[in-house]
Amino acid sequence: MLATYSEHSYSKADIVVVDIHLDVTKRILGNPYEYEFTYDGFSRSIEVVANNISPNTLCVIESTVPPGTTAKVIYPIFVEAFRKRKLDINKFHLAHSYERVMPGRNCMDSIVNFYRVYSGINKESETMAEEFLKSFINTKDYPLYRLHSTTASEMAKVLENSYRAMNIAFIEEWTEYAEETEVDLFEVITAIRMRPTHKNIMSPGFGVGGYCLSKDPLLADWSYKNLFNGDGHLKMSVEAVATNDLMPNYTFDLLKREVGNLKDKHITILGISYLNDVADTRCSPTGLFYDKCLGEGANVNLHDPLVTFWEEKKLQINSEINHLRVKKHDVAIFTVRHSLYLDMTVDDILSTLPGVKVVIDANNIISNDTAKKLSDKNIKIIGVGKGQLKKLWKNNE
Ligand SMILES: NC(=O)c1ccc[n+]([C@@H]2O[C@H](COP(=O)([O-])OP(=O)(O)OC[C@H]3O[C@@H](n4cnc5c(N)ncnc54)[C@H](O)[C@@H]3O)[C@@H](O)[C@H]2O)c1
């Protein structure tokens, strides 16, 4: 394998895999229809490939793109470049096959040992893509799935992520309801998951981050209107993005309800990444929560066991949890299900967060047993989707 900046290296390749990001810019938080999308940088990158590859190359698009992109945007770039280069476009092969990679420890495994969907712009492209995918995917246990067009393959990616985003947004609206009714929503969901048809109902939580769920439904919406002249929007998918983007507001409201004015209060946030046991902070819901705390004049302590630099905020992070022992804490919010937090005992919490008066469990991190013990020590504990905790502190009041 070779890593290079040289554009000429494309001419040496038999296969070019494109995994460049394609961003959506949201203009107004919570307004799902106010977003901007452009192919500009992406198209320029494809042009570089098209201007340099050898005629017999297979190009596999793995980027998540608006459905229709491979056929309507990418292929014409190759046609035009090959025309200018006086090369036979029929020798060129183009396919789409999207990643389902999971960041973190199992990253490689999630590529090799998982199902893959693919398609090509013609039969030969499909066959070549299949051969390529078979060379590194365990297709014996995870057979490939060939779709009938690259647009279908592109749609599969954004539909599966829209489905997941909607599933999360759906459970969000039950969170406050569960709290009002003093119900443990996690227990309710465990009961529902016993039913085979309902196994993938999502849990409530702090928010949705990462690069995919926070934008993929918008790529579908953009495609529908702009590549296929669709009338209207993919309303439910788009609104799910907005619901998920605003999710940290619920935890912030819990905080406000407990503390009132945040000015000069010492707020400790445990968890910056968007996912447990990974250091990835892209679109992390902690960002919105942190901004709101700062906006109200709070003193904010930050911790994450894996994040040492918060790229989006340009902040150095002390990932050693013991540094919190010498800080002041009025309220602590557990936001990410990092193993380190899940393993904390009551004594760990008390010694790490001296003086803390309120603990907010925003992601089902603290067990009912630990919550009871904290409550016995006069620490008020509340949680997202954890209406049952109300009973604990009611008994103590
Ligand atoms: N990371 C995931 O978990 C995941 C899962 C499924 C799909 N995807 C999709 O895969 C694509 C990439 O995602 P990512 O998370 O790796 O994004 P990323 O931003 O981490 O990586 C994209 C990389 O492409 C590089 N790049 C940009 N222009 C380039 C060019 N012209 N030539 C060479 N490199 C260039 C960037 O420097 C960057 O390193 C996206 O479309 C994303 O939606 C990602």
PDB file of C-alpha atoms and ligand atoms in Angstrom, residues 10 19-22 41 44-46 62-65 98-103 157 161 211-212 215-216 274 280 282, ligand 1:
ATOM      1  CA  TYR A  10      -4.019   7.251 -10.122  1.00  0.00           C
ATOM      2  CA  ASP A  19     -14.304   7.576   0.103  1.00  0.00           C
ATOM      3  CA  ILE A  20     -14.268  11.357   0.137  1.00  0.00           C
ATOM      4  CA  HIS A  21     -16.712  13.093   2.444  1.00  0.00           C
ATOM      5  CA  LEU A  22     -19.669  14.953   0.971  1.00  0.00           C
ATOM      6  CA  GLY A  41     -15.149  19.974  -3.850  1.00  0.00           C
ATOM      7  CA  ARG A  44     -13.249  18.564  -8.447  1.00  0.00           C
ATOM      8  CA  SER A  45     -11.785  15.484  -6.723  1.00  0.00           C
ATOM      9  CA  ILE A  46     -13.551  13.183  -9.193  1.00  0.00           C
ATOM     10  CA  GLU A  62     -17.983   4.298  -1.383  1.00  0.00           C
ATOM     11  CA  SER A  63     -18.870   7.833  -0.281  1.00  0.00           C
ATOM     12  CA  THR A  64     -22.418   8.355   0.893  1.00  0.00           C
ATOM     13  CA  VAL A  65     -23.971  10.467  -1.844  1.00  0.00           C
ATOM     14  CA  TYR A  98     -21.294   1.837   0.422  1.00  0.00           C
ATOM     15  CA  GLU A  99     -19.469   1.428   3.707  1.00  0.00           C
ATOM     16  CA  ARG A 100     -21.160   0.242   6.877  1.00  0.00           C
ATOM     17  CA  VAL A 101     -17.991   0.710   8.863  1.00  0.00           C
ATOM     18  CA  MET A 102     -18.212   1.247  12.606  1.00  0.00           C
ATOM     19  CA  PRO A 103     -15.516   3.463  14.099  1.00  0.00           C
ATOM     20  CA  LYS A 157     -27.406   3.647   2.162  1.00  0.00           C
ATOM     21  CA  ASN A 161     -29.544   5.616   7.878  1.00  0.00           C
ATOM     22  CA  TYR A 211     -20.990  12.031  10.426  1.00  0.00           C
ATOM     23  CA  CYS A 212     -23.724   9.836   8.943  1.00  0.00           C
ATOM     24  CA  LYS A 215     -26.811  14.311   7.430  1.00  0.00           C
ATOM     25  CA  ASP A 216     -27.733  11.268   5.316  1.00  0.00           C
ATOM     26  CA  TYR A 274     -20.550  10.965  19.925  1.00  0.00           C
ATOM     27  CA  ASP A 280     -14.721  10.570  17.339  1.00  0.00           C
ATOM     28  CA  ARG A 282     -17.840  14.770  14.778  1.00  0.00           C
TER      29      ARG A 282
HETATM   30  N1  LIG B   1     -16.928   6.760   9.013  1.00  0.00           N
HETATM   31  C1  LIG B   1     -18.005   5.998   8.942  1.00  0.00           C
HETATM   32  O1  LIG B   1     -18.351   5.384   9.915  1.00  0.00           O
HETATM   33  C2  LIG B   1     -18.781   5.866   7.652  1.00  0.00           C
HETATM   34  C3  LIG B   1     -19.697   4.837   7.546  1.00  0.00           C
HETATM   35  C4  LIG B   1     -20.400   4.701   6.379  1.00  0.00           C
HETATM   36  C5  LIG B   1     -20.210   5.597   5.357  1.00  0.00           C
HETATM   37  N2  LIG B   1     -19.321   6.617   5.496  1.00  0.00           N
HETATM   38  C6  LIG B   1     -19.152   7.520   4.374  1.00  0.00           C
HETATM   39  O2  LIG B   1     -17.832   7.410   3.899  1.00  0.00           O
HETATM   40  C7  LIG B   1     -17.378   8.674   3.439  1.00  0.00           C
HETATM   41  C8  LIG B   1     -16.131   9.055   4.181  1.00  0.00           C
HETATM   42  O3  LIG B   1     -16.415   9.116   5.554  1.00  0.00           O
HETATM   43  P1  LIG B   1     -15.295   9.297   6.630  1.00  0.00           P
HETATM   44  O4  LIG B   1     -15.931   9.130   7.947  1.00  0.00           O
HETATM   45  O5  LIG B   1     -14.123   8.437   6.282  1.00  0.00           O
HETATM   46  O6  LIG B   1     -14.957  10.832   6.384  1.00  0.00           O
HETATM   47  P2  LIG B   1     -13.604  11.607   6.689  1.00  0.00           P
HETATM   48  O7  LIG B   1     -13.912  13.058   6.547  1.00  0.00           O
HETATM   49  O8  LIG B   1     -13.006  11.105   7.959  1.00  0.00           O
HETATM   50  O9  LIG B   1     -12.639  11.112   5.525  1.00  0.00           O
HETATM   51  C9  LIG B   1     -12.670  11.636   4.250  1.00  0.00           C
HETATM   52  C10 LIG B   1     -11.218  11.789   3.838  1.00  0.00           C
HETATM   53  O10 LIG B   1     -11.157  12.119   2.460  1.00  0.00           O
HETATM   54  C11 LIG B   1     -10.053  12.973   2.291  1.00  0.00           C
HETATM   55  N3  LIG B   1     -10.181  13.656   1.019  1.00  0.00           N
HETATM   56  C12 LIG B   1     -10.963  14.708   0.694  1.00  0.00           C
HETATM   57  N4  LIG B   1     -10.803  15.033  -0.591  1.00  0.00           N
HETATM   58  C13 LIG B   1      -9.889  14.176  -1.120  1.00  0.00           C
HETATM   59  C14 LIG B   1      -9.295  13.987  -2.373  1.00  0.00           C
HETATM   60  N5  LIG B   1      -9.604  14.788  -3.382  1.00  0.00           N
HETATM   61  N6  LIG B   1      -8.404  12.990  -2.533  1.00  0.00           N
HETATM   62  C15 LIG B   1      -8.085  12.190  -1.527  1.00  0.00           C
HETATM   63  N7  LIG B   1      -8.617  12.297  -0.284  1.00  0.00           N
HETATM   64  C16 LIG B   1      -9.506  13.288  -0.088  1.00  0.00           C
HETATM   65  C17 LIG B   1     -10.136  13.896   3.485  1.00  0.00           C
HETATM   66  O11 LIG B   1      -8.923  14.535   3.740  1.00  0.00           O
HETATM   67  C18 LIG B   1     -10.503  12.898   4.594  1.00  0.00           C
HETATM   68  O12 LIG B   1      -9.355  12.359   5.191  1.00  0.00           O
HETATM   69  C19 LIG B   1     -18.519   9.654   3.674  1.00  0.00           C
HETATM   70  O13 LIG B   1     -19.254   9.778   2.494  1.00  0.00           O
HETATM   71  C20 LIG B   1     -19.333   8.988   4.742  1.00  0.00           C
HETATM   72  O14 LIG B   1     -20.663   9.405   4.729  1.00  0.00           O
HETATM   73  C21 LIG B   1     -18.590   6.747   6.616  1.00  0.00           C
END
